[in-house]
Amino acid sequence: MESELITYYNLTPEKITKIPGYDNENYIVESGGLKYVLKTYPFSMEQFDLLQAESELLGELGAEKNDYFPRPIKAHNGSYVVVCEHHGQKSIFRLLTFLEGEFFANVHHTPALFESLGSFLAHMDNRLWDFDNYVYRSRRFEWDLQHPDISLSFLSEIPEAADRKIVAYFYQQFKENVMPALPGLRKKVIHNDGNDWNILVKDETVTGIIDFGDATYAPLINELAVAMTYALMGQDDPLEWAGHILRGYHKIIPLLPEEVDLLYYLIAGRLCISVCNSAHSKILDPENRYISVSEQQAWELLHRWITVNPLRARDCFRKALDLPVEETEPVESKIAGRHRHISSVLSLSYSKPILMDRAAFQYMYDGYGNTFLDAYNNIPHVGHQHPVVVEAGQRQMAKLNTNTRYVYDQLQAYAERLLGYFPESLNKVYFVNSGSAASDLAIRLARHHTGCENVMVMEHGYHGHTMTGIEISDYKFSNKKGPGQKPNIIKTPIPDTYRGVHRGDDAGEKYASEARHRLNKFGDQVAAFITEPIVGCGGQVPLAPGYLKHIYEAIRLQNGVCISDEVQTGFGRLGSHFWGFEMHGVVPDIVIVGKPMGNGHPMGAVITTSEIAASFETGVEFFSSFGGNPVSCAIGLAVLRVLEEEQLQQHALETGTYFKTLMNRLSLEHPCIGDVRGSGLFLGFEMVDEKGLPDTALAAHIKNELRNRHILISTDGPHDNVLKSKPPLCFNRQNVEQVVEEISRIIGKR
Ligand code: PMP
């Protein structure tokens, strides 16, 4: 190296120090009281052309002999880029001036510094305004936000499924929200790597930028997006800090609203590129620590970014620049519009209903920039807009969607996979599109099989909105406005060990014996008995232990069939078991599933025995236009895949147990929390007054206050005094802590 410095530059180095580099070798060379940077690269024609282009670019920037940018130094042969050969191995080197200053990453961050970063980048971009080079125009590489697909090909190299899903989510959003806009944006040659280890600072002012190795022809806004990504890492309020950089830039080069509006997803995109490339580089070069210098902070910001409503980011960025902010129509007028066509028999949650715009995993974003923590909705089982599920649906929808009258592989694949989660005896499945269609069909199967019309149902139970659904749902038929109980329906008391009459170890048996008594009194055979394992609409009431075993025996004794409604409790939500009936050590004859099955895509199913299926075959054909269609099957398969990959059942167990522990602890301080019950992430917290009686007003107060604090939870039960939580299974410990802290504050403030 020394000899090259002498031969090519007439420089006698006094000291050479190696400094970290991403994918080449860099040295600080000291000679004659001056400092230089020597950069060496393995030879390739592509690298050579790129370095030539970079020298031109630096020439353009350094025309005025400044110290803002490194200046390339010409070798004796007249070239800025020298190719030499050692033992048959060609390599490239070049020499640049050294810039003094501290790295942005190492200095105290102030708003003035951030504004200075923005202005610096804009001044640089201004200098490059007329610069062009075919090498940059034709460049296609992994650090360019125009080509996120290159880095995304390393997605599978990210070890944690819970991390991968965030990257995949933002990538999907990027494709939806950024890619279509790219062709219409202002493009220039940009530095494209204003990261905090490339920016130099003196006295709260940015004084220089180094490493033009990622320069490319790209949308101007990418310059800012990249720099903002790194500057925002580790900041308490990233949106506020973003404003300072933006203002600095905007003063020099006014930004266009359509550019600013892309920043949220561009920043997310850059974070995704960064973590994918880190994962890949770690595999290629596990010893190089420089390649993952920002990795931890990038992950932190990504996980944080998902909690930021994209509309809030958009509006904050616009406001910082005094650009016009579009006002969202008030929810009241939206509701008035809704009522012109939608009957008010469809209720809205909360006295102040929420206008929902989009969602991601356990977060929902309203139309006004707020982020809601979803501690309530069980349908987006593996998380709202889970990218694996979305992609499965999109792909299959683009390929084939038809019905079960044709043969296609997805139906068989899904049926096999789904039945794999059931005991052997439950080996036939009928696909429908809702829990209601499933309960309706289940009763039809039972009636056909037994030749009898009567059904025994659970007090406060709910199974669907069809005629049959209402007939078997005490929650509906006993409602003040409901149609009342039909003569062919027997209702059995809910085996509630908290508020019910039987509470001890033998409560299950006692409730079952009461049910038997009612059966005997009824005097006629019943076709079926249907219940949930934890009665949701009853107020998240777990059936007393032993109850189902006894009652199943009684039902079967008189040739009835036992139906477990797993529409809410199924698919691992309960943590300890995949299905609720397993908790009770019984095997039903029919199981109905729905809600979480398609993560929001309308799916339901009835699972039964060969024997019951054989009876049904003697009747008319069963056909559902949409039940079991290829798109639904692909989505159902994706949900199961995510459940396994992210080990969500185990996660539900751990998070749910933690939730219960914290709520139990809180109940010691606040006796108004009368009972904490449920399993996994299917929980109920019963609110009571000083006498231990149901406190409906308090439950409503907490629910509404939580809504005001952007947490979604619901109330239920015959007295509507039970707080109900059944969030997406990716709900985490911090989410739990947030909910419990807020409940504690609300109760404490009363
Ligand atoms: N069974 C249970 C236990 C339910 O909670 C519901 C819906 N709340 C249904 C059946 C009906 O499902 P769907 O709304 O999909 O028709």
PDB file of N, CA and C and ligand atoms in Angstrom, residues 434-436 462-465 532 565 567-568 595, ligand 1:
ATOM      1  N   SER A 434     -69.514 -17.961   7.571  1.00  0.00           N
ATOM      2  CA  SER A 434     -69.679 -17.217   8.823  1.00  0.00           C
ATOM      3  C   SER A 434     -69.964 -18.202   9.941  1.00  0.00           C
ATOM      4  N   GLY A 435     -69.847 -17.690  11.157  1.00  0.00           N
ATOM      5  CA  GLY A 435     -70.191 -18.496  12.315  1.00  0.00           C
ATOM      6  C   GLY A 435     -71.674 -18.829  12.300  1.00  0.00           C
ATOM      7  N   SER A 436     -72.473 -17.869  11.848  1.00  0.00           N
ATOM      8  CA  SER A 436     -73.926 -18.093  11.811  1.00  0.00           C
ATOM      9  C   SER A 436     -74.278 -19.222  10.844  1.00  0.00           C
ATOM     10  N   TYR A 462     -74.757 -17.300  22.600  1.00  0.00           N
ATOM     11  CA  TYR A 462     -75.024 -16.707  21.288  1.00  0.00           C
ATOM     12  C   TYR A 462     -74.334 -17.537  20.223  1.00  0.00           C
ATOM     13  N   HIS A 463     -75.086 -17.841  19.156  1.00  0.00           N
ATOM     14  CA  HIS A 463     -74.503 -18.692  18.114  1.00  0.00           C
ATOM     15  C   HIS A 463     -74.742 -18.197  16.696  1.00  0.00           C
ATOM     16  N   GLY A 464     -75.457 -17.094  16.520  1.00  0.00           N
ATOM     17  CA  GLY A 464     -75.590 -16.623  15.144  1.00  0.00           C
ATOM     18  C   GLY A 464     -76.860 -15.847  14.885  1.00  0.00           C
ATOM     19  N   HIS A 465     -76.900 -15.225  13.704  1.00  0.00           N
ATOM     20  CA  HIS A 465     -78.012 -14.312  13.399  1.00  0.00           C
ATOM     21  C   HIS A 465     -79.041 -14.888  12.437  1.00  0.00           C
ATOM     22  N   GLU A 532     -70.636 -22.747  24.026  1.00  0.00           N
ATOM     23  CA  GLU A 532     -69.220 -22.384  23.921  1.00  0.00           C
ATOM     24  C   GLU A 532     -68.521 -22.912  25.165  1.00  0.00           C
ATOM     25  N   ASP A 565     -69.269 -24.760  20.211  1.00  0.00           N
ATOM     26  CA  ASP A 565     -69.137 -23.542  19.408  1.00  0.00           C
ATOM     27  C   ASP A 565     -67.777 -22.922  19.725  1.00  0.00           C
ATOM     28  N   VAL A 567     -66.349 -20.715  17.721  1.00  0.00           N
ATOM     29  CA  VAL A 567     -66.233 -19.557  16.835  1.00  0.00           C
ATOM     30  C   VAL A 567     -65.332 -18.485  17.463  1.00  0.00           C
ATOM     31  N   GLN A 568     -65.446 -18.307  18.765  1.00  0.00           N
ATOM     32  CA  GLN A 568     -64.608 -17.287  19.425  1.00  0.00           C
ATOM     33  C   GLN A 568     -63.373 -17.896  20.085  1.00  0.00           C
ATOM     34  N   LYS A 595     -65.017 -16.822  12.864  1.00  0.00           N
ATOM     35  CA  LYS A 595     -64.253 -15.574  13.072  1.00  0.00           C
ATOM     36  C   LYS A 595     -62.738 -15.605  12.777  1.00  0.00           C
TER      37      LYS A 595
HETATM   38  N1  PMP B   1     -70.975 -18.210  17.641  1.00  0.00           N
HETATM   39  C1  PMP B   1     -70.383 -17.373  18.497  1.00  0.00           C
HETATM   40  C2  PMP B   1     -69.919 -17.884  19.808  1.00  0.00           C
HETATM   41  C3  PMP B   1     -70.222 -16.031  18.176  1.00  0.00           C
HETATM   42  O1  PMP B   1     -69.627 -15.200  19.032  1.00  0.00           O
HETATM   43  C4  PMP B   1     -70.677 -15.571  16.932  1.00  0.00           C
HETATM   44  C5  PMP B   1     -70.495 -14.108  16.520  1.00  0.00           C
HETATM   45  N2  PMP B   1     -70.373 -13.201  17.521  1.00  0.00           N
HETATM   46  C6  PMP B   1     -71.293 -16.472  16.069  1.00  0.00           C
HETATM   47  C7  PMP B   1     -71.414 -17.782  16.447  1.00  0.00           C
HETATM   48  C8  PMP B   1     -71.798 -16.022  14.737  1.00  0.00           C
HETATM   49  O2  PMP B   1     -70.757 -15.734  13.867  1.00  0.00           O
HETATM   50  P1  PMP B   1     -70.925 -14.721  12.651  1.00  0.00           P
HETATM   51  O3  PMP B   1     -71.074 -13.338  13.206  1.00  0.00           O
HETATM   52  O4  PMP B   1     -69.665 -14.925  11.878  1.00  0.00           O
HETATM   53  O5  PMP B   1     -72.101 -15.138  11.869  1.00  0.00           O
END
